[in-house]
């Protein structure tokens, strides 16, 4: 059980439901550009378990961005994630905007993608939302965000 995901300490009870049994996992972390980082966990020589892209923003994502997410995600609905501007959850994806308040980032954008099942664990909407909530809280703490 990985203690950290993308540098964020995660409770094992939040990560465990997403992980397939008895599989070796590989974690990756890669900068995409000066403001975005992507990281993930996948079964070695197998499917992705979870991927997340975090983007530093000079202003929060807007209601128009939320509407685009609602239209683009399959089975999308607005969900409540404490400490965020807004969050949209689809079948296997979550998009959200969260305040940061640091000099280098007013807000953070998060895009989560979870396994489709098959060889991976069958994650539920509840499990993925719980993971995203814990990760956002941990990332805000890791980045020393001051906005609440």
Tab-separated table of C-alpha atoms in Angstrom:
chain	number	residue	atom	x	y	z
A	1	UNK	CA	0.000	0.000	0.000
A	2	UNK	CA	1.629	3.266	-1.063
A	3	UNK	CA	1.829	5.782	1.805
A	4	UNK	CA	1.954	8.711	-0.624
A	5	UNK	CA	0.380	9.397	-3.970
A	6	UNK	CA	1.970	12.208	-6.010
A	7	UNK	CA	3.774	13.411	-2.899
A	8	UNK	CA	0.543	13.613	-0.899
A	9	UNK	CA	0.127	11.406	2.165
A	10	UNK	CA	-3.085	9.423	1.677
A	11	UNK	CA	-5.011	7.332	4.223
A	12	UNK	CA	-4.796	3.632	3.301
A	13	UNK	CA	-8.567	3.199	3.687
A	14	UNK	CA	-9.014	5.820	0.949
A	15	UNK	CA	-6.522	4.285	-1.499
A	16	UNK	CA	-7.135	0.566	-0.888
A	17	UNK	CA	-10.606	0.317	-2.543
A	18	UNK	CA	-9.076	1.551	-5.819
A	19	UNK	CA	-6.246	-0.984	-5.925
A	20	UNK	CA	-6.435	-4.425	-7.527
A	21	UNK	CA	-5.542	-7.354	-5.257
A	22	UNK	CA	-2.070	-8.930	-5.428
A	23	UNK	CA	-0.766	-6.730	-8.254
A	24	UNK	CA	2.539	-4.877	-8.406
A	25	UNK	CA	2.010	-1.138	-8.841
A	26	UNK	CA	4.081	1.515	-10.563
A	27	UNK	CA	3.816	5.206	-9.641
A	28	UNK	CA	4.770	8.064	-11.950
A	29	UNK	CA	5.133	11.821	-11.583
A	30	UNK	CA	5.810	14.073	-14.560
A	31	UNK	CA	5.692	17.830	-15.074
A	32	UNK	CA	3.614	18.756	-18.131
A	33	UNK	CA	4.692	22.399	-18.294
A	34	UNK	CA	5.522	25.159	-15.840
A	35	UNK	CA	2.091	25.072	-14.199
A	36	UNK	CA	0.793	21.501	-14.545
A	37	UNK	CA	1.884	18.168	-13.120
A	38	UNK	CA	0.519	14.749	-13.954
A	39	UNK	CA	0.957	11.662	-11.847
A	40	UNK	CA	-0.522	8.245	-11.725
A	41	UNK	CA	-0.508	4.722	-10.466
A	42	UNK	CA	-0.855	1.715	-12.709
A	43	UNK	CA	-0.527	-2.047	-12.501
A	44	UNK	CA	2.943	-2.986	-13.819
A	45	UNK	CA	2.446	-3.995	-17.480
A	46	UNK	CA	-1.279	-3.400	-16.989
A	47	UNK	CA	-4.026	-0.812	-16.759
A	48	UNK	CA	-3.969	2.548	-15.067
A	49	UNK	CA	-5.538	2.632	-11.600
A	50	UNK	CA	-5.676	6.397	-11.098
A	51	UNK	CA	-4.255	9.433	-12.894
A	52	UNK	CA	-4.455	13.026	-11.743
A	53	UNK	CA	-3.410	16.285	-13.343
A	54	UNK	CA	-3.002	19.316	-11.077
A	55	UNK	CA	-2.742	22.739	-12.712
A	56	UNK	CA	-1.779	25.958	-10.941
A	57	UNK	CA	-4.055	28.848	-11.975
A	58	UNK	CA	-3.917	32.623	-11.538
A	59	UNK	CA	-7.711	32.637	-11.062
A	60	UNK	CA	-10.349	29.995	-10.309
A	61	UNK	CA	-12.088	27.983	-12.981
A	62	UNK	CA	-15.476	29.528	-13.752
A	63	UNK	CA	-19.081	28.360	-13.825
A	64	UNK	CA	-18.650	28.082	-17.617
A	65	UNK	CA	-15.754	25.638	-17.031
A	66	UNK	CA	-18.024	23.644	-14.709
A	67	UNK	CA	-20.706	23.472	-17.420
A	68	UNK	CA	-18.122	22.212	-19.941
A	69	UNK	CA	-17.144	19.460	-17.493
A	70	UNK	CA	-20.800	18.535	-16.975
A	71	UNK	CA	-21.248	18.173	-20.737
A	72	UNK	CA	-17.967	16.338	-21.379
A	73	UNK	CA	-18.107	13.699	-18.635
A	74	UNK	CA	-20.258	10.608	-19.016
A	75	UNK	CA	-23.004	10.384	-16.336
A	76	UNK	CA	-21.839	13.733	-14.908
A	77	UNK	CA	-23.313	15.469	-11.898
A	78	UNK	CA	-22.320	18.250	-9.539
A	79	UNK	CA	-20.913	16.941	-6.254
A	80	UNK	CA	-19.866	18.581	-3.021
A	81	UNK	CA	-16.178	18.457	-2.147
A	82	UNK	CA	-15.265	20.530	0.918
A	83	UNK	CA	-12.763	23.298	0.243
A	84	UNK	CA	-13.457	23.579	-3.505
A	85	UNK	CA	-15.097	26.170	-5.761
A	86	UNK	CA	-17.003	23.397	-7.557
A	87	UNK	CA	-16.678	19.706	-8.429
A	88	UNK	CA	-18.167	17.543	-11.198
A	89	UNK	CA	-18.107	13.752	-11.073
A	90	UNK	CA	-18.633	11.484	-14.056
A	91	UNK	CA	-18.590	7.707	-14.215
A	92	UNK	CA	-14.793	7.407	-13.958
A	93	UNK	CA	-13.617	11.025	-13.926
A	94	UNK	CA	-13.738	13.975	-11.557
A	95	UNK	CA	-12.977	17.606	-12.461
A	96	UNK	CA	-12.795	20.331	-9.830
A	97	UNK	CA	-11.480	23.777	-9.009
A	98	UNK	CA	-10.079	24.562	-5.560
A	99	UNK	CA	-8.751	27.744	-3.961
A	100	UNK	CA	-5.074	27.983	-3.052
A	101	UNK	CA	-4.242	31.612	-2.203
A	102	UNK	CA	-0.483	31.251	-2.628
A	103	UNK	CA	1.610	33.922	-4.368
A	104	UNK	CA	2.242	31.538	-7.269
A	105	UNK	CA	-1.306	30.110	-7.564
A	106	UNK	CA	-4.666	31.652	-6.741
A	107	UNK	CA	-6.380	28.312	-7.475
A	108	UNK	CA	-5.709	24.709	-8.439
A	109	UNK	CA	-7.485	22.663	-11.095
A	110	UNK	CA	-7.718	18.886	-10.594
A	111	UNK	CA	-8.606	16.251	-13.209
A	112	UNK	CA	-8.872	12.685	-11.919
A	113	UNK	CA	-9.265	9.553	-14.054
A	114	UNK	CA	-9.933	6.148	-12.508
A	115	UNK	CA	-9.681	2.591	-13.815
A	116	UNK	CA	-12.458	1.195	-15.984
A	117	UNK	CA	-12.432	-2.127	-14.139
A	118	UNK	CA	-11.426	-5.291	-15.951
A	119	UNK	CA	-8.026	-6.219	-14.536
A	120	UNK	CA	-8.193	-3.372	-12.022
A	121	UNK	CA	-10.312	-2.944	-8.913
A	122	UNK	CA	-13.927	-1.961	-9.512
A	123	UNK	CA	-13.974	1.516	-7.971
A	124	UNK	CA	-17.341	3.027	-7.094
A	125	UNK	CA	-18.352	6.670	-7.417
A	126	UNK	CA	-18.187	6.872	-3.615
A	127	UNK	CA	-14.608	5.461	-3.532
A	128	UNK	CA	-13.358	7.806	-6.249
A	129	UNK	CA	-14.977	10.868	-4.658
A	130	UNK	CA	-13.496	9.949	-1.275
A	131	UNK	CA	-10.046	9.595	-2.886
A	132	UNK	CA	-10.366	12.950	-4.701
A	133	UNK	CA	-11.517	14.726	-1.522
A	134	UNK	CA	-8.550	13.401	0.483
A	135	UNK	CA	-6.086	14.160	-2.327
A	136	UNK	CA	-7.286	17.754	-2.793
A	137	UNK	CA	-7.049	18.406	0.951
A	138	UNK	CA	-3.545	16.874	1.041
A	139	UNK	CA	-2.350	18.757	-2.055
A	140	UNK	CA	-3.579	22.083	-0.639
A	141	UNK	CA	-1.640	21.328	2.559
A	142	UNK	CA	1.463	20.168	0.630
A	143	UNK	CA	1.432	23.331	-1.503
A	144	UNK	CA	0.899	25.518	1.596
A	145	UNK	CA	-2.298	26.989	0.212
A	146	UNK	CA	-3.715	29.682	2.473
A	147	UNK	CA	-7.228	30.028	1.013
A	148	UNK	CA	-10.031	28.122	2.709
